């Protein structure tokens, strides 16, 4: 049971870190006076690249 709790806490910490990074990038883009839609795109693009790379590697496309 304690090991399962550690795994859950580790996953929660990683998700929290992702959220903090996305919010920080969004706020930096807004401070740079980009529109809200463009700021969201700037914040989510690195995550989209990471997901695409991971899926490509797992499927053997890369």
Backbone as a chain_set.jsonl record, in Angstrom:
{"seq": "XXXXXXXXXXXXXXXXXXXXXXXXXXXXXXXXXXXXXXXXXXXXXXXXXXXXXXXXXXXXXX", "coords": {"N": [[0.803, -1.202, 0.0], [1.886, 1.375, 0.839], [3.752, 1.72, -1.219], [2.17, 1.994, -3.498], [0.952, 4.396, -2.899], [3.132, 6.123, -3.018], [3.707, 6.016, -5.759], [1.384, 7.16, -6.815], [1.603, 9.732, -5.72], [3.924, 10.575, -6.971], [3.124, 10.661, -9.662], [1.182, 12.649, -9.434], [2.785, 14.8, -8.717], [4.301, 15.172, -11.043], [2.283, 15.855, -12.88], [1.416, 18.239, -11.688], [3.714, 19.775, -12.003], [3.757, 19.99, -14.81], [1.434, 21.522, -15.191], [2.148, 23.887, -13.869], [4.271, 24.746, -15.501], [2.942, 25.153, -17.958], [1.121, 27.184, -17.246], [2.92, 29.195, -16.492], [4.249, 29.706, -18.926], [2.076, 30.584, -20.432], [1.395, 32.937, -19.049], [3.724, 34.459, -19.408], [3.646, 34.8, -22.163], [1.306, 36.32, -22.318], [2.114, 38.607, -20.971], [3.874, 39.525, -22.827], [2.143, 40.638, -24.517], [0.66, 39.11, -26.348], [-2.208, 37.756, -28.044], [-4.946, 36.082, -26.353], [-5.551, 33.562, -27.45], [-3.242, 33.049, -28.985], [-1.358, 33.032, -26.949], [-2.134, 30.765, -25.526], [-1.6, 28.84, -27.456], [1.189, 29.104, -27.629], [1.868, 28.243, -25.075], [1.023, 25.565, -25.07], [2.305, 24.281, -27.182], [5.007, 23.145, -26.765], [4.331, 20.915, -25.174], [2.719, 19.489, -26.936], [4.59, 18.792, -28.884], [6.209, 17.079, -27.355], [4.409, 14.995, -26.732], [3.814, 14.069, -29.317], [6.354, 13.198, -30.12], [6.851, 11.169, -28.224], [4.764, 9.367, -28.824], [5.405, 8.779, -31.477], [7.887, 7.525, -31.142], [7.114, 5.295, -29.608], [5.498, 3.936, -31.376], [7.242, 3.241, -33.294], [7.759, 4.873, -35.438], [9.672, 6.746, -35.529]], "CA": [[0.0, 0.0, 0.0], [2.702, 2.593, 0.816], [4.402, 1.861, -2.519], [1.157, 2.522, -4.422], [0.771, 5.803, -2.548], [4.295, 6.839, -3.549], [3.543, 6.114, -7.215], [0.342, 8.154, -7.057], [2.138, 11.048, -5.395], [4.899, 10.921, -7.999], [2.362, 11.062, -10.84], [0.56, 13.936, -9.13], [3.835, 15.818, -8.756], [4.64, 15.41, -12.446], [1.166, 16.602, -13.467], [1.458, 19.584, -11.128], [4.822, 20.474, -12.66], [3.298, 20.33, -16.158], [0.471, 22.625, -15.092], [2.894, 25.099, -13.515], [5.02, 25.171, -16.683], [1.99, 25.672, -18.94], [0.613, 28.466, -16.75], [4.012, 30.174, -16.556], [4.458, 30.073, -20.329], [0.91, 31.359, -20.83], [1.501, 34.276, -18.464], [4.824, 35.173, -20.07], [3.146, 35.204, -23.481], [0.341, 37.405, -22.128], [2.888, 39.8, -20.614], [4.444, 39.983, -24.096], [1.003, 41.235, -25.215], [0.056, 38.261, -27.367], [-3.627, 37.512, -27.783], [-5.164, 34.945, -25.469], [-5.449, 32.336, -28.242], [-1.834, 32.845, -29.334], [-0.67, 32.679, -25.708], [-2.443, 29.367, -25.247], [-0.845, 28.044, -28.427], [2.6, 29.146, -27.22], [2.018, 27.452, -23.854], [0.753, 24.143, -25.286], [3.106, 23.722, -28.268], [6.052, 22.202, -26.321], [3.715, 19.671, -24.72], [2.273, 18.767, -28.125], [5.788, 18.184, -29.475], [6.632, 15.959, -26.506], [3.455, 13.897, -26.913], [4.008, 13.535, -30.662], [7.625, 12.474, -30.125], [6.686, 9.953, -27.45], [3.921, 8.434, -29.589], [6.167, 8.345, -32.632], [8.886, 6.549, -30.69], [6.472, 4.063, -29.143], [4.943, 3.235, -32.54], [8.346, 2.887, -34.178], [7.765, 5.742, -36.611], [10.896, 7.579, -35.472]], "C": [[0.846, 1.267, 0.0], [3.384, 2.81, -0.546], [3.421, 2.438, -3.546], [0.933, 4.004, -4.158], [1.924, 6.643, -3.08], [4.166, 7.037, -5.05], [2.496, 7.163, -7.556], [0.841, 9.562, -6.779], [3.148, 11.498, -6.439], [4.174, 11.378, -9.267], [1.697, 12.419, -10.62], [1.59, 15.057, -9.185], [4.223, 16.157, -10.188], [3.534, 16.216, -13.124], [1.148, 18.046, -12.966], [2.57, 20.395, -11.786], [4.441, 20.878, -14.081], [2.351, 21.523, -16.128], [1.19, 23.934, -14.778], [3.659, 25.627, -14.728], [4.082, 25.79, -17.716], [1.473, 27.041, -18.508], [1.697, 29.536, -16.842], [4.243, 30.634, -17.993], [3.298, 30.924, -20.84], [1.015, 32.795, -20.317], [2.623, 35.095, -19.094], [4.37, 35.657, -21.449], [2.136, 36.341, -23.355], [1.052, 38.71, -21.756], [3.524, 40.394, -21.869], [3.367, 40.535, -25.024], [0.544, 40.427, -26.423], [-1.419, 38.087, -27.041], [-3.769, 36.261, -26.922], [-5.02, 33.628, -26.232], [-3.994, 32.035, -28.599], [-1.03, 32.463, -28.095], [-0.907, 31.222, -25.344], [-1.69, 28.447, -26.201], [0.632, 27.986, -28.052], [2.825, 28.251, -26.005], [1.884, 25.96, -24.121], [1.622, 23.497, -26.36], [4.222, 22.787, -27.78], [5.481, 20.867, -25.843], [3.253, 18.841, -25.91], [3.458, 18.099, -28.82], [6.238, 16.969, -28.668], [5.718, 14.76, -26.67], [3.639, 13.258, -28.279], [5.292, 12.722, -30.746], [7.503, 11.161, -29.386], [5.861, 8.924, -28.217], [4.648, 7.919, -30.82], [7.221, 7.31, -32.271], [8.247, 5.232, -30.285], [5.892, 3.252, -30.301], [6.028, 2.816, -33.542], [8.402, 3.73, -35.431], [9.031, 6.597, -36.673], [12.069, 6.692, -35.129]], "O": [[0.556, 2.175, -0.779], [3.571, 3.949, -0.973], [3.8, 3.273, -4.368], [0.746, 4.781, -5.094], [1.71, 7.762, -3.546], [4.483, 8.11, -5.562], [2.686, 7.962, -8.473], [0.532, 10.488, -7.529], [3.217, 12.685, -6.759], [4.565, 12.372, -9.88], [1.657, 13.244, -11.532], [1.287, 16.152, -9.657], [4.45, 17.325, -10.505], [3.82, 17.158, -13.863], [0.892, 18.97, -13.739], [2.383, 21.573, -12.091], [4.763, 21.984, -14.516], [2.461, 22.429, -16.953], [0.873, 24.973, -15.358], [3.689, 26.836, -14.956], [4.392, 26.836, -18.288], [1.397, 27.959, -19.324], [1.414, 30.669, -17.232], [4.414, 31.828, -18.242], [3.508, 31.876, -21.593], [0.757, 33.748, -21.052], [2.475, 36.302, -19.288], [4.67, 36.781, -21.852], [2.112, 37.237, -24.2], [0.637, 39.789, -22.179], [3.696, 41.609, -21.971], [3.642, 40.862, -26.179], [0.089, 40.998, -27.414], [-1.83, 38.253, -25.893], [-2.828, 35.481, -26.782], [-4.43, 32.679, -25.716], [-3.563, 30.884, -28.521], [-0.112, 31.649, -28.187], [0.01, 30.527, -24.907], [-1.198, 27.394, -25.795], [1.255, 26.929, -28.148], [3.851, 27.577, -25.91], [2.557, 25.159, -23.471], [1.67, 22.27, -26.442], [4.372, 21.705, -28.347], [6.074, 19.814, -26.077], [3.381, 17.617, -25.895], [3.345, 16.968, -29.292], [6.607, 15.944, -29.242], [6.192, 13.626, -26.741], [3.623, 12.032, -28.394], [5.315, 11.666, -31.379], [7.996, 10.137, -29.86], [6.214, 7.745, -28.257], [4.521, 6.745, -31.169], [7.427, 6.339, -32.999], [8.781, 4.165, -30.587], [5.804, 2.027, -30.221], [5.747, 2.119, -34.517], [9.042, 3.333, -36.405], [9.406, 7.103, -37.731], [13.198, 7.173, -35.027]]}, "num_chains": 1, "name": "protein.A"}
